[in-house]
Every structure is written in C-alpha cells, then in structure tokens.
Coordinates of C-alpha atoms in Angstrom, one line a residue:
Chain B
M1 CA 12.4 28.6 -27.1
S2 CA 10.0 28.5 -29.4
D3 CA 7.2 26.5 -30.2
K4 CA 8.6 25.5 -33.2
N5 CA 12.2 24.4 -31.4
F6 CA 9.6 22.1 -28.6
K7 CA 8.3 20.6 -31.3
S8 CA 11.5 19.3 -33.1
R9 CA 12.5 18.5 -30.0
L10 CA 10.0 16.3 -28.8
K11 CA 9.7 14.7 -31.9
E12 CA 14.0 13.7 -31.9
L13 CA 12.8 12.3 -27.9
Q14 CA 10.4 10.2 -29.2
I15 CA 11.9 8.9 -32.1
E16 CA 15.2 7.9 -29.0
V17 CA 12.4 6.3 -26.6
N18 CA 10.7 4.3 -29.8
H19 CA 14.9 3.6 -30.9
E20 CA 15.6 1.9 -27.5
L21 CA 11.9 0.6 -26.8
E22 CA 13.0 -1.6 -30.1
G23 CA 16.0 -2.7 -28.9
Y24 CA 14.1 -4.2 -25.5
I25 CA 11.4 -5.7 -27.3
K26 CA 12.6 -8.8 -29.0
V27 CA 10.9 -11.7 -31.3
L28 CA 12.0 -13.9 -31.8
D29 CA 11.7 -17.4 -33.7
V30 CA 10.8 -19.8 -30.7
P31 CA 7.8 -21.6 -29.9
E32 CA 6.4 -18.5 -27.9
K33 CA 6.8 -16.4 -31.2
K34 CA 3.3 -15.3 -31.1
L35 CA 3.0 -13.8 -27.4
Q36 CA 6.6 -11.7 -28.1
E37 CA 5.1 -10.1 -31.7
A38 CA 1.7 -9.6 -29.7
M39 CA 3.9 -8.2 -26.7
K40 CA 5.6 -6.0 -29.2
Y41 CA 2.7 -4.6 -31.2
S42 CA 1.2 -2.8 -28.5
L43 CA 4.5 -1.8 -27.5
M44 CA 5.5 0.2 -30.5
A45 CA 1.8 1.0 -31.4
G46 CA 2.6 4.4 -31.3
G47 CA 1.5 6.9 -28.5
K48 CA 3.0 10.3 -27.0
R49 CA 6.1 9.1 -24.7
L50 CA 4.4 10.9 -22.4
R51 CA 6.3 9.5 -19.5
P52 CA 9.6 8.7 -21.1
I53 CA 9.9 12.2 -22.2
L54 CA 8.8 13.0 -18.5
M55 CA 11.7 11.2 -17.5
I56 CA 14.1 11.8 -19.8
A57 CA 13.7 15.8 -20.0
T58 CA 13.7 15.8 -15.7
C59 CA 17.0 14.3 -16.2
L60 CA 18.3 16.3 -17.8
L61 CA 17.8 19.6 -15.4
F62 CA 20.7 18.0 -13.7
K63 CA 22.9 16.2 -16.2
E64 CA 24.2 15.8 -19.7
N65 CA 22.7 12.7 -20.8
Y66 CA 19.9 10.9 -19.5
D67 CA 21.4 7.3 -20.4
V68 CA 21.0 6.3 -17.0
C69 CA 17.4 6.4 -17.3
I70 CA 17.3 4.5 -20.3
P71 CA 16.1 1.4 -18.5
Y72 CA 13.6 2.7 -16.2
F73 CA 11.6 4.5 -18.8
V74 CA 11.7 1.1 -21.4
A75 CA 9.9 -0.1 -17.7
M76 CA 7.7 3.1 -17.6
E77 CA 6.0 2.6 -21.2
M78 CA 5.7 -1.2 -21.1
V79 CA 4.3 -1.0 -17.8
H80 CA 1.7 1.8 -19.3
N81 CA 0.8 -0.5 -22.4
F82 CA 0.3 -3.3 -20.4
S83 CA -2.6 -1.3 -18.4
L84 CA -4.0 -0.5 -21.8
I85 CA -4.2 -3.8 -23.0
H86 CA -5.9 -5.0 -20.2
D87 CA -7.9 -1.9 -19.6
D88 CA -9.3 -2.3 -23.4
L89 CA -10.3 -6.7 -22.4
P90 CA -14.4 -7.4 -23.2
A91 CA -14.3 -8.4 -19.0
I92 CA -13.2 -4.2 -18.8
D93 CA -13.4 -1.6 -21.2
N94 CA -13.8 -3.7 -23.9
D95 CA -12.4 -1.8 -26.3
D96 CA -12.0 -2.5 -30.2
F97 CA -9.2 0.4 -31.5
R98 CA -6.5 2.5 -29.5
H99 CA -4.2 4.8 -31.4
G100 CA -6.2 3.9 -34.7
K101 CA -5.4 0.5 -34.4
P102 CA -7.6 -3.4 -33.4
T103 CA -7.1 -3.4 -29.5
N104 CA -4.5 -6.6 -28.2
H105 CA -6.9 -8.9 -27.8
K106 CA -9.0 -8.1 -30.8
A107 CA -5.0 -8.0 -33.2
F108 CA -3.8 -11.3 -31.5
G109 CA -7.5 -12.9 -29.3
E110 CA -8.1 -12.7 -25.6
S111 CA -6.2 -15.1 -23.7
T112 CA -2.9 -13.7 -26.0
A113 CA -3.6 -10.1 -24.6
I114 CA -3.8 -11.1 -21.3
L115 CA -0.4 -12.8 -21.0
A116 CA 1.1 -10.1 -23.0
G117 CA 0.1 -7.7 -20.3
D118 CA 0.8 -9.7 -18.1
A119 CA 4.0 -10.8 -20.1
L120 CA 4.9 -6.6 -20.4
L121 CA 4.4 -6.1 -16.9
N122 CA 7.0 -8.7 -15.9
Q123 CA 9.7 -7.4 -18.6
A124 CA 9.0 -3.7 -16.9
Y125 CA 10.6 -5.8 -14.0
I126 CA 13.5 -8.1 -16.2
T127 CA 14.6 -4.7 -17.4
I128 CA 15.2 -3.3 -13.5
S129 CA 16.8 -5.9 -12.1
N130 CA 19.5 -6.0 -15.4
D131 CA 20.2 -2.8 -14.8
L132 CA 20.2 -3.1 -11.5
L133 CA 23.0 -6.4 -11.7
M134 CA 24.8 -4.5 -14.0
E135 CA 25.5 -1.4 -11.8
K136 CA 28.9 -1.5 -10.0
N137 CA 28.6 1.6 -8.3
M138 CA 27.1 1.9 -4.6
D139 CA 25.7 4.9 -4.8
M140 CA 23.8 4.5 -8.0
I141 CA 22.9 0.7 -6.2
N142 CA 21.4 2.7 -3.6
L143 CA 19.3 5.6 -5.5
K144 CA 17.7 2.6 -8.8
I145 CA 16.9 0.4 -5.5
K146 CA 14.8 3.1 -4.5
A147 CA 13.3 3.9 -8.5
F148 CA 12.5 0.5 -8.5
N149 CA 10.7 0.5 -5.2
E150 CA 8.9 3.9 -5.7
F151 CA 8.0 2.4 -9.1
S152 CA 6.9 -0.7 -7.9
K153 CA 3.9 0.7 -5.2
E154 CA 3.2 3.3 -8.2
V155 CA 2.6 1.1 -10.3
Y156 CA 0.4 -0.5 -7.5
Q157 CA -1.5 3.0 -7.0
M158 CA -2.4 2.2 -10.8
M159 CA -4.1 -0.6 -10.7
I160 CA -5.9 0.8 -7.6
G161 CA -7.1 3.2 -9.6
E162 CA -8.2 1.6 -12.4
F163 CA -9.9 -0.9 -10.0
V164 CA -12.2 2.0 -8.5
D165 CA -12.8 3.6 -12.0
I166 CA -14.3 -0.1 -12.8
E167 CA -16.2 0.1 -9.7
C168 CA -17.7 3.1 -10.2
E169 CA -18.9 2.6 -14.0
G170 CA -22.7 3.7 -13.7
K171 CA -22.5 5.2 -10.9
D172 CA -22.9 9.1 -9.6
I173 CA -19.7 8.9 -7.8
D174 CA -18.5 12.7 -6.2
V175 CA -15.8 14.9 -7.1
E176 CA -13.2 13.2 -4.5
L177 CA -13.4 10.6 -5.8
L178 CA -13.4 11.3 -9.8
K179 CA -9.7 13.1 -8.7
Y180 CA -8.7 9.8 -6.6
M181 CA -9.5 7.3 -9.3
H182 CA -7.8 9.6 -11.4
K183 CA -4.5 10.4 -9.4
N184 CA -4.3 6.7 -9.1
K185 CA -4.9 5.5 -12.6
T186 CA -3.2 8.1 -14.9
G187 CA -2.0 10.3 -12.2
A188 CA 0.7 7.3 -10.4
L189 CA 2.8 6.6 -13.6
I190 CA 3.0 10.9 -14.5
K191 CA 4.1 11.3 -11.1
E192 CA 6.8 8.5 -10.8
S193 CA 8.6 8.7 -14.1
V194 CA 9.5 12.3 -13.5
R195 CA 10.4 11.1 -9.7
I196 CA 12.7 8.6 -12.0
G197 CA 14.8 11.2 -13.2
A198 CA 14.7 13.2 -11.2
L199 CA 15.8 10.6 -8.7
L200 CA 18.6 9.1 -10.5
G201 CA 19.7 13.1 -12.3
E202 CA 20.5 13.2 -8.2
A203 CA 18.4 15.9 -7.5
S204 CA 17.9 17.4 -3.9
L205 CA 15.6 16.9 -1.6
D206 CA 13.6 20.0 -2.8
E207 CA 14.4 19.5 -6.3
L208 CA 12.1 16.4 -5.6
E209 CA 9.7 17.5 -4.3
R210 CA 9.0 20.3 -6.7
L211 CA 8.8 18.6 -9.8
T212 CA 6.9 16.2 -7.7
H213 CA 4.6 19.0 -7.3
Y214 CA 4.6 19.7 -11.1
A215 CA 3.9 16.2 -12.4
E216 CA 1.0 16.1 -9.6
K217 CA -0.6 18.8 -11.2
I218 CA 0.4 18.4 -14.7
G219 CA -1.0 14.7 -14.5
L220 CA -3.9 15.6 -12.9
A221 CA -4.1 18.3 -16.3
F222 CA -3.9 15.1 -18.0
Q223 CA -6.9 14.1 -17.0
I224 CA -9.0 17.1 -17.8
K225 CA -7.7 17.1 -21.5
D226 CA -8.5 13.6 -21.8
D227 CA -11.7 14.0 -20.7
I228 CA -12.5 17.3 -22.3
L229 CA -11.1 15.2 -25.7
S230 CA -13.5 12.0 -24.9
E231 CA -16.0 15.0 -25.1
I232 CA -15.3 16.6 -28.2
G233 CA -12.5 15.5 -29.6
D234 CA -11.7 14.7 -33.6
E235 CA -12.1 11.0 -34.0
K236 CA -9.6 10.4 -37.0
K237 CA -6.8 12.4 -35.1
M238 CA -7.3 10.5 -31.6
G239 CA -8.3 7.1 -33.3
K240 CA -10.8 5.7 -31.0
P241 CA -14.4 6.6 -31.4
V242 CA -15.3 9.8 -29.0
G243 CA -18.1 10.2 -26.5
N244 CA -17.0 6.4 -25.0
D245 CA -17.6 8.1 -22.0
R246 CA -21.2 9.8 -21.7
E247 CA -22.5 6.0 -23.4
K248 CA -21.0 4.5 -20.5
N249 CA -22.2 6.7 -17.8
K250 CA -19.2 7.6 -17.0
V251 CA -18.8 10.3 -13.9
T252 CA -15.5 13.1 -16.1
F253 CA -14.6 16.3 -15.3
V254 CA -17.0 17.0 -18.1
T255 CA -20.3 15.6 -17.2
K256 CA -19.0 16.8 -13.4
Y257 CA -18.4 20.4 -14.0
G258 CA -18.9 20.8 -17.7
L259 CA -16.8 21.5 -20.4
S260 CA -15.9 25.7 -19.7
E261 CA -15.0 25.2 -15.9
S262 CA -13.4 21.9 -17.0
Q263 CA -11.3 23.9 -19.3
R264 CA -10.6 26.5 -17.2
M265 CA -9.3 24.1 -14.1
L266 CA -7.0 22.7 -16.9
N267 CA -5.6 25.5 -17.0
N268 CA -4.9 26.7 -14.1
I269 CA -3.5 24.1 -12.8
I270 CA -1.1 23.9 -16.1
N271 CA -0.3 27.6 -14.6
E272 CA 0.4 26.1 -10.8
A273 CA 2.4 23.3 -11.9
N274 CA 5.0 25.4 -14.7
M275 CA 5.4 28.1 -11.4
E276 CA 7.3 24.7 -9.6
I277 CA 9.8 24.7 -13.0
E278 CA 10.5 28.7 -12.4
E279 CA 13.2 27.4 -10.1
F280 CA 15.2 25.6 -12.5
G281 CA 15.9 28.4 -14.9
D282 CA 16.4 28.7 -18.7
K283 CA 17.1 24.8 -18.4
G284 CA 13.3 24.2 -17.3
W285 CA 11.6 25.3 -20.8
F286 CA 11.3 21.6 -22.0
L287 CA 9.1 20.6 -19.7
K288 CA 7.3 24.3 -19.0
E289 CA 6.6 23.0 -23.0
L290 CA 5.4 19.7 -22.0
A291 CA 2.7 20.8 -19.6
L292 CA 1.5 23.6 -22.5
Y293 CA 1.4 20.4 -25.0
I294 CA -0.6 18.3 -22.2
K295 CA -2.8 21.9 -22.3
N296 CA -3.4 21.8 -26.1
R297 CA -3.4 18.2 -27.5
E298 CA -5.8 17.1 -29.7
C299 CA -5.1 13.7 -28.6
Chain Y
M1 CA 14.1 -39.2 9.6
S2 CA 10.2 -41.4 9.6
D3 CA 7.3 -40.1 7.2
K4 CA 5.9 -38.3 10.5
N5 CA 8.5 -36.5 11.1
F6 CA 8.4 -35.3 7.3
K7 CA 4.1 -34.2 8.1
S8 CA 4.4 -32.7 11.0
R9 CA 7.7 -30.9 10.5
L10 CA 5.3 -30.4 7.0
K11 CA 2.8 -28.8 8.1
E12 CA 4.7 -27.1 10.9
L13 CA 6.0 -25.1 7.9
Q14 CA 3.0 -24.7 5.7
I15 CA 1.3 -22.6 9.6
E16 CA 4.5 -20.7 9.4
V17 CA 5.1 -20.0 5.4
N18 CA 0.3 -18.8 6.1
H19 CA 1.6 -17.2 9.0
E20 CA 3.5 -15.1 7.1
L21 CA 2.3 -14.3 3.8
E22 CA -1.4 -13.2 6.4
G23 CA 1.4 -10.2 7.2
Y24 CA 2.2 -10.1 3.6
I25 CA -1.4 -9.1 2.2
K26 CA -3.3 -6.4 3.9
V27 CA -7.0 -5.9 3.2
L28 CA -7.9 -2.0 4.5
D29 CA -11.1 0.0 4.6
V30 CA -10.1 1.8 1.2
P31 CA -12.3 2.2 -1.8
E32 CA -10.6 -0.7 -3.5
K33 CA -10.5 -2.6 -0.3
K34 CA -12.5 -5.6 -2.6
L35 CA -9.8 -5.8 -5.2
Q36 CA -7.9 -6.5 -1.9
E37 CA -10.2 -9.1 -0.7
A38 CA -9.9 -11.0 -3.6
M39 CA -5.9 -10.3 -3.7
K40 CA -6.1 -12.7 -0.5
Y41 CA -8.4 -15.0 -1.4
S42 CA -6.2 -16.8 -4.0
L43 CA -3.3 -16.2 -1.4
M44 CA -5.3 -17.5 1.2
A45 CA -6.8 -20.3 -0.5
G46 CA -4.7 -23.2 0.8
G47 CA -2.7 -24.6 -1.6
K48 CA 0.7 -27.1 -0.5
R49 CA 3.4 -24.4 -0.6
L50 CA 5.6 -26.5 -2.6
R51 CA 7.2 -23.4 -3.5
P52 CA 7.7 -21.6 -1.0
I53 CA 8.7 -24.6 1.7
L54 CA 11.5 -25.5 -0.7
M55 CA 13.1 -22.7 -0.7
I56 CA 12.6 -22.4 3.1
A57 CA 14.2 -26.0 2.9
T58 CA 17.0 -25.5 0.7
C59 CA 18.0 -21.9 2.5
L60 CA 18.0 -24.2 5.7
L61 CA 21.1 -26.6 4.2
F62 CA 23.0 -23.9 5.4
K63 CA 21.5 -21.5 7.8
E64 CA 20.3 -21.3 11.1
N65 CA 16.5 -20.2 9.9
Y66 CA 15.2 -19.0 6.9
D67 CA 14.9 -15.2 7.9
V68 CA 16.2 -14.2 4.6
C69 CA 14.3 -15.8 2.4
I70 CA 10.9 -14.5 3.7
P71 CA 10.0 -11.5 1.4
Y72 CA 11.3 -13.9 -1.7
F73 CA 8.9 -16.9 -0.9
V74 CA 6.3 -14.6 0.4
A75 CA 6.5 -13.3 -4.4
M76 CA 7.0 -16.4 -4.9
E77 CA 3.8 -17.7 -3.6
M78 CA 1.9 -14.4 -4.8
V79 CA 3.4 -14.8 -8.0
H80 CA 2.3 -19.1 -8.3
N81 CA -1.3 -17.3 -7.0
F82 CA -1.4 -14.7 -9.6
S83 CA -1.3 -17.0 -12.7
L84 CA -3.2 -19.1 -10.9
I85 CA -6.2 -16.6 -11.3
H86 CA -5.4 -15.6 -14.8
D87 CA -4.7 -19.4 -16.0
D88 CA -8.5 -20.2 -14.6
L89 CA -9.7 -16.8 -16.5
P90 CA -12.7 -17.8 -18.8
A91 CA -10.5 -16.7 -21.9
I92 CA -7.7 -19.3 -20.8
D93 CA -8.7 -22.4 -19.2
N94 CA -12.3 -21.2 -18.2
D95 CA -11.8 -23.2 -14.5
D96 CA -15.0 -22.6 -11.8
F97 CA -13.2 -24.6 -9.1
R98 CA -9.7 -24.5 -7.9
H99 CA -8.7 -25.9 -4.3
G100 CA -11.9 -27.2 -3.1
K101 CA -13.9 -23.0 -3.4
P102 CA -14.7 -20.4 -6.7
T103 CA -12.1 -19.3 -8.8
N104 CA -11.5 -16.5 -8.2
H105 CA -13.3 -14.6 -11.3
K106 CA -16.3 -16.7 -10.2
A107 CA -16.4 -15.3 -6.8
F108 CA -15.3 -11.6 -7.4
G109 CA -16.3 -11.2 -11.4
E110 CA -14.0 -11.4 -14.0
S111 CA -12.6 -7.6 -14.0
T112 CA -11.9 -7.8 -10.7
A113 CA -9.6 -10.8 -11.7
I114 CA -7.9 -9.6 -14.1
L115 CA -7.1 -6.8 -11.8
A116 CA -6.5 -9.5 -9.1
G117 CA -3.7 -10.9 -10.8
D118 CA -2.1 -8.0 -12.0
A119 CA -2.0 -7.0 -8.4
L120 CA -0.1 -10.2 -7.0
L121 CA 2.3 -10.1 -9.5
N122 CA 3.1 -6.3 -8.8
Q123 CA 2.8 -6.8 -5.2
A124 CA 5.7 -9.5 -5.3
Y125 CA 8.1 -6.9 -6.8
I126 CA 7.2 -4.6 -4.1
T127 CA 8.1 -6.9 -1.9
I128 CA 11.2 -7.8 -2.8
S129 CA 12.1 -4.1 -3.2
N130 CA 10.7 -3.4 -0.4
D131 CA 13.7 -6.6 1.5
L132 CA 16.0 -4.5 -1.0
L133 CA 15.7 -1.2 0.3
M134 CA 16.4 -2.0 3.9
E135 CA 18.7 -4.8 3.2
K136 CA 22.4 -2.6 4.5
N137 CA 24.6 -4.9 3.6
M138 CA 26.6 -4.7 0.3
D139 CA 27.1 -8.9 -0.4
M140 CA 23.4 -8.9 0.7
I141 CA 22.0 -6.9 -1.7
N142 CA 24.9 -8.7 -4.6
L143 CA 23.2 -11.7 -3.8
K144 CA 19.2 -9.9 -3.5
I145 CA 19.4 -8.5 -6.1
K146 CA 20.5 -11.8 -8.0
A147 CA 17.8 -13.5 -6.8
F148 CA 15.3 -10.7 -8.1
N149 CA 16.8 -11.5 -11.5
E150 CA 16.6 -14.6 -11.7
F151 CA 13.2 -14.4 -10.2
S152 CA 11.7 -12.2 -12.7
K153 CA 13.5 -14.7 -15.3
E154 CA 11.7 -17.3 -14.1
V155 CA 8.2 -15.4 -13.8
Y156 CA 8.9 -15.5 -17.4
Q157 CA 9.3 -18.5 -18.4
M158 CA 6.1 -19.4 -16.4
M159 CA 4.2 -17.1 -19.0
I160 CA 5.7 -18.7 -21.8
G161 CA 5.0 -22.2 -21.0
E162 CA 1.0 -21.1 -19.8
F163 CA 1.6 -19.4 -23.3
V164 CA 2.6 -22.4 -24.8
D165 CA 0.0 -24.5 -23.1
I166 CA -2.3 -22.6 -24.6
E167 CA -1.3 -22.3 -28.1
C168 CA -1.4 -26.1 -28.0
E169 CA -4.1 -27.4 -26.7
G170 CA -6.6 -29.6 -29.5
K171 CA -3.1 -30.1 -31.1
D172 CA -0.8 -33.2 -31.1
I173 CA 2.3 -31.8 -30.0
D174 CA 5.3 -34.1 -30.0
V175 CA 6.8 -35.2 -26.1
E176 CA 10.0 -32.0 -27.0
L177 CA 7.3 -29.4 -26.8
L178 CA 5.7 -31.3 -24.2
K179 CA 8.5 -30.8 -21.9
Y180 CA 9.4 -27.5 -23.0
M181 CA 6.0 -26.0 -22.1
H182 CA 6.4 -28.3 -18.4
K183 CA 9.8 -27.2 -18.0
N184 CA 9.0 -23.5 -18.2
K185 CA 4.9 -23.4 -17.3
T186 CA 5.7 -25.7 -14.1
G187 CA 8.9 -26.3 -13.8
A188 CA 10.8 -23.0 -13.9
L189 CA 9.0 -21.5 -10.0
I190 CA 9.7 -24.6 -8.6
K191 CA 13.5 -24.3 -10.1
E192 CA 13.5 -20.8 -9.0
S193 CA 12.5 -21.4 -5.0
V194 CA 15.0 -23.9 -4.6
R195 CA 17.7 -21.4 -6.1
I196 CA 16.6 -18.8 -4.2
G197 CA 16.9 -20.5 -1.5
A198 CA 20.5 -21.9 -2.3
L199 CA 21.0 -17.8 -3.1
L200 CA 20.4 -16.9 0.0
G201 CA 21.7 -19.1 1.8
E202 CA 25.5 -18.6 0.6
A203 CA 26.0 -22.3 -1.2
S204 CA 29.2 -23.4 -3.1
L205 CA 28.4 -22.8 -7.2
D206 CA 28.7 -26.2 -7.0
E207 CA 26.4 -26.9 -4.5
L208 CA 24.4 -24.7 -6.2
E209 CA 24.0 -26.5 -9.7
R210 CA 24.0 -30.0 -7.7
L211 CA 20.7 -28.5 -6.0
T212 CA 19.7 -27.3 -9.4
H213 CA 19.4 -30.8 -11.3
Y214 CA 17.2 -32.0 -8.0
A215 CA 14.9 -28.1 -8.7
E216 CA 14.3 -29.7 -12.4
K217 CA 13.5 -32.9 -11.5
I218 CA 11.2 -32.6 -9.5
G219 CA 9.6 -30.1 -11.3
L220 CA 9.2 -32.5 -14.3
A221 CA 8.0 -35.0 -11.4
F222 CA 5.5 -32.7 -10.2
Q223 CA 4.0 -32.0 -14.1
I224 CA 4.1 -35.8 -14.1
K225 CA 2.5 -36.6 -11.3
D226 CA -0.2 -34.1 -11.9
D227 CA -1.1 -35.4 -15.5
I228 CA -1.5 -38.8 -13.4
L229 CA -3.9 -37.3 -10.4
S230 CA -6.0 -35.7 -13.6
E231 CA -6.8 -38.7 -15.3
I232 CA -7.0 -41.1 -12.0
G233 CA -6.7 -39.0 -8.9
D234 CA -9.9 -37.9 -6.5
E235 CA -12.2 -35.2 -6.4
K236 CA -12.7 -34.7 -3.3
K237 CA -9.5 -34.5 -2.6
M238 CA -8.1 -32.3 -5.3
G239 CA -11.0 -30.3 -5.2
K240 CA -11.4 -29.6 -8.6
P241 CA -13.2 -32.7 -11.4
V242 CA -10.9 -35.5 -12.8
G243 CA -10.3 -35.8 -16.6
N244 CA -10.5 -32.7 -17.7
D245 CA -7.2 -32.7 -19.4
R246 CA -9.1 -35.4 -21.5
E247 CA -12.1 -33.5 -22.8
K248 CA -10.0 -30.3 -23.9
N249 CA -7.8 -32.6 -25.9
K250 CA -4.7 -31.7 -23.9
V251 CA -1.8 -33.3 -24.4
T252 CA -0.3 -34.9 -21.7
F253 CA 2.5 -37.4 -20.0
V254 CA -0.3 -39.9 -19.2
T255 CA -2.0 -39.5 -23.2
K256 CA 1.5 -39.9 -24.2
Y257 CA 2.7 -42.3 -22.3
G258 CA 0.0 -44.8 -20.9
L259 CA -0.5 -44.6 -16.9
S260 CA 2.2 -47.5 -16.2
E261 CA 5.2 -45.6 -18.1
S262 CA 4.3 -42.0 -16.8
Q263 CA 4.9 -43.9 -13.4
R264 CA 8.0 -45.8 -14.0
M265 CA 9.1 -42.0 -15.7
L266 CA 8.1 -40.9 -12.1
N267 CA 9.7 -42.5 -10.1
N268 CA 13.0 -43.0 -11.7
I269 CA 12.7 -39.5 -12.1
I270 CA 13.0 -38.4 -8.2
N271 CA 15.6 -41.6 -7.8
E272 CA 17.3 -39.5 -9.8
A273 CA 16.5 -36.0 -8.0
N274 CA 17.2 -37.5 -4.4
M275 CA 20.6 -38.6 -5.5
E276 CA 22.2 -34.9 -5.9
I277 CA 20.9 -34.5 -2.0
E278 CA 22.9 -37.7 -0.9
E279 CA 26.4 -35.0 -0.9
F280 CA 24.4 -33.2 1.8
G281 CA 24.2 -35.8 4.4
D282 CA 21.5 -36.5 7.1
K283 CA 20.8 -32.1 6.3
G284 CA 19.5 -33.4 3.4
W285 CA 16.5 -35.0 4.9
F286 CA 13.7 -33.0 4.2
L287 CA 14.3 -32.2 0.7
K288 CA 14.4 -36.1 0.2
E289 CA 11.2 -36.7 2.2
L290 CA 9.7 -33.4 -0.2
A291 CA 10.8 -35.4 -3.2
L292 CA 8.8 -38.3 -2.4
Y293 CA 6.1 -36.0 -1.4
I294 CA 6.2 -35.2 -4.8
K295 CA 5.6 -38.9 -5.9
N296 CA 2.9 -39.9 -3.5
R297 CA 0.6 -36.9 -3.3
E298 CA -3.1 -37.0 -3.5
C299 CA -3.7 -33.8 -4.4

C-alpha cells in the first residue's frame, strides 16, 4: 500500500475517533457546565489519536469492524488527556501551551484543571463500566473484564512513569532509569492500546504476544522521537516551544546519546517492531505504516 | 443494644477496615517508593472509616459475613482519600492540616500530592477489576458490574459537588444549590457505600430503595453536622482549625439557617433516616446507632 493510502486512512480514522469522542463527552446546561467544558476542551483539542488508532488497527487484524473497541479507545484517550492536563499543571511541568492552544489551567484556572483531569480519568471508568453493564455475552464479559483489569494497571504504570520523571528532573540519571521511566510514562498506554485491540479482537495468545512486542518497541520509539523533536522540531508544527527539555536540564535520549545515535536507535527499533508484524501478512500494512509514521512525524 | 456495645463494635470494625486497607496498599522498594508512601500516608492517616463501615453494616443485614464487600469498601476509602488530597491542594482549599497531621502536599510536596491523589483514584479501579477478574459466579459478576457502574458514576457526582463548592466560594448561593452541592460532594459516596453493601448483600429492590433513602438522609445530616462542627467544634478533637468556613465566606447550613435551626434540622433528618431502618427489626440496630453517631460526633 502506498504512503498516500496510509495518510488518507489515518485521516479517516482520526475523524471517526473524534466523532466517537464527541458523542461521549457532553456539555449540559447544569451548575457544573464549566467543568464539562474544561474536560471537552482538552479531550477535543486535537492530538494524533495515536492510541485509539493503534487499538482500532490491531482489532481490525482479527475482526471485520472495530465496534467492540469503541468504549475502550474512548477511555484510553480520556486517560491520555487527563495525564496531559495534570502534567501541564504549574506544580508539575508548568507548561503554557499544548497542541498550539493554552493548556487547560491557562484556559480554565488551576482548580478547574485539576478537577477536569480527575473527572476525565474517572470518566474512562464510567465508559468501561457502561459497556460492561450492557454486554450480555459471557465470553465477551470475561474478555472485557480482562481488558478493564489490564487497563487500570497500565494507567498506574503511566503514573509511576510520570512520578519518576518529576523526581529525576535536573538529576543525571542512568539509561536504565531513563528507559524505565519511558516504558511506563509513554509506553504503558501505547502497549495497552494494542493489547486491548488484540484481546477484544480475540487474538490467540501467540498473536497477543507478538503484538505486545510490536507495541513495546513503538512505545520506546515514540519517546526517542519525542526527545529528538524536543531538540530540533519545528515549534509551529508542534504547537509548543522547542528546547524546553534542555532548559529544564532533563535527561533525554538526545542528551544521553546525541542526535545521530538517537536517530540510529530509532530506525533500528522501528525495523524490529515491524518484524513482529510480518506474520500478519498484507493485513499488517497499516500497523507497519503507523510505526514508520511514528519515526517520521514532525509533531 | 447499648451505646457501649455500639462503640466497641465500631472500634472493632475500624480496626478490621484498617487492617484490610493496609493489605491493599503496599510500599515497595522501587524508584517510585515515595509515591506509594504518599498514597499510604493519606489512606492510613486515620479517619472514621464511615463509608466502609456503612457498607459492612448494610451487607450484614443480609449476609453472615461481609467478605464480598472488602474490595469495594477498600476502593471507596481510596476514592474518599483521593478527594481529600486534591481538595486540600493550594489551588483548591489550600488546607495545611487533616486528621491532626500535615496535609499530603505539606508532607510530600504538591506534585507528589497531585499524583498520589490520581493514583489512589486509579487504585480503586484496580482493586475492583482484580475482584471482578477473580469472580467465577455469573450472578455475582453481574451484581459486581452493577456495583462498579454505580460506583464510577457516584465518584463523578462527588467531583461535581467539589466543583460547585469551589465555584460558589464567596458567593451568596441559595439553599437549593447548597443542597445540590452537598448531595453530590458528601452524599454521593455515602449513599453508594450503603447501596453497594445492599447490592452485594443481594437485597431486594424494595430493601435497596429503603436503604438508599436512609443513606441520602444521613449523607445530608453528615454535612449539616460538619457545618456545625466547623463553627463550634473543638479544634483539638477535630485536628483542624475551626471557623475556616466563615473566614472563607463559605455559605453553609449554619450561615444560612443559624445554629439552632441547623441542629433542629439535623435531629429531624436523623429520625427520618432511622424510620427507614425499622423494617429490618433488631438487625438494624447498628445502622441506627451509626445515624445517631453522625448526629452526635465531636469530630
């Protein structure tokens, strides 16, 4: 398949994901309207929708459509955006811009941003529990409970990654701790998005394992690319300032290995990730293109 | 049953609840040890364990033991403590003391407190999902999914209450909004604790409804008593400063109705709550005593 096919399919899926998210986040005319607006502001601020699209693409390896995944990628994107809102807070990263717009606390104030983050995290679980409540098929209930269980644990891993990140700021940490941090902070939800797509797609254990390896690798690649973009990215395309990491004395793959070695590592990891997809034949084209997209993205 | 019996049974249950909580919150020697310590600090800081004990007492109306409830009261207490940590933050209530000890952000710093709160909220759902994963009985799975669903929605109601509380600070709100706020902020989890005890105890729909009315009433009573204590309580017994509400220009039942009318309302509501328990005969003694305890507590 061509790169053009990939880009139009990616765009199509992003629109479909946004449409689903819109349906799950309502702003009602109630005393807490502003809280709902703050939740919606971040959830609908854009973003690549990488995690939902990974879940969808994985599910479509096994099923004709991805309907079964919808509540789970909605929950995933809610949690992802919760984490961005809280990470941006003055007491944590103190960032003013995200996706080219003021961060949540800049737009709504700090107390609302804290609560909007809390509420998005919780809304993810409301979404999952609503879906579980409606499911009547016993086998699917068991799979969905497994997905819920893994999801909740990987959200905790993400929080651990964020915590280690904060604790390490300004310290010269070793590569092992850097990888541990990223495996959790960025890797956990990326991995779990793929795993839920596979679980709800009723993949075999062998297929699940292969896809988990793929996901772990692109999760690491995503972070290396992030570090590269933080160093040499285009501020306009990224919608946030470049060079922040260095200013904050953050240890990154770039500060640790240099630019060209980081780029070489990135290339290798993406190749390794795509080896795991070989077994799925033609059906795997989109997941492979997604890996290349992570490598080549400009924001 | 005598007041002395009640107090010793209450103490006994508090010890049992604390013992269960200890088992669910481990501090491991990992890079994120401090995060776990911060979570444990608030979860084990004391408190009356009112929500777990309400759940247990309700469940025991129907079952010989309360084992089935354990993960759910643990989750409830985790969420309750998450909400206290975030409410106390500088950007929200900016409180320095809780249960006679420094608040979480005073003890661990603001970024850790935000994350410890997030992690406790999320840990509640890990706890529920672990329990669901182990449950093999189909009827119980369905009841537990129902409990999970209600729980997640009432947690959101609690957040709404907190949000309305923040938005109303310093404004002269009417009694309807004051009640709406408290019904959500304090009432939601109290009601849901009783409902989960009844659901997992396999109460009939009629019994569930009766107990829900009881819970709604003691939830409101709890808040009226809180407002009274905030005005005339003993700082030493409460472990936090008295008169804060008035200083912050908060509208409370006391500022709205005065002390003696608030006390009269409190007495009436407790009487009404206990009327709902009549139907359970002798078995209801502990829930009735709990309602009186809420009315008469000094902290």
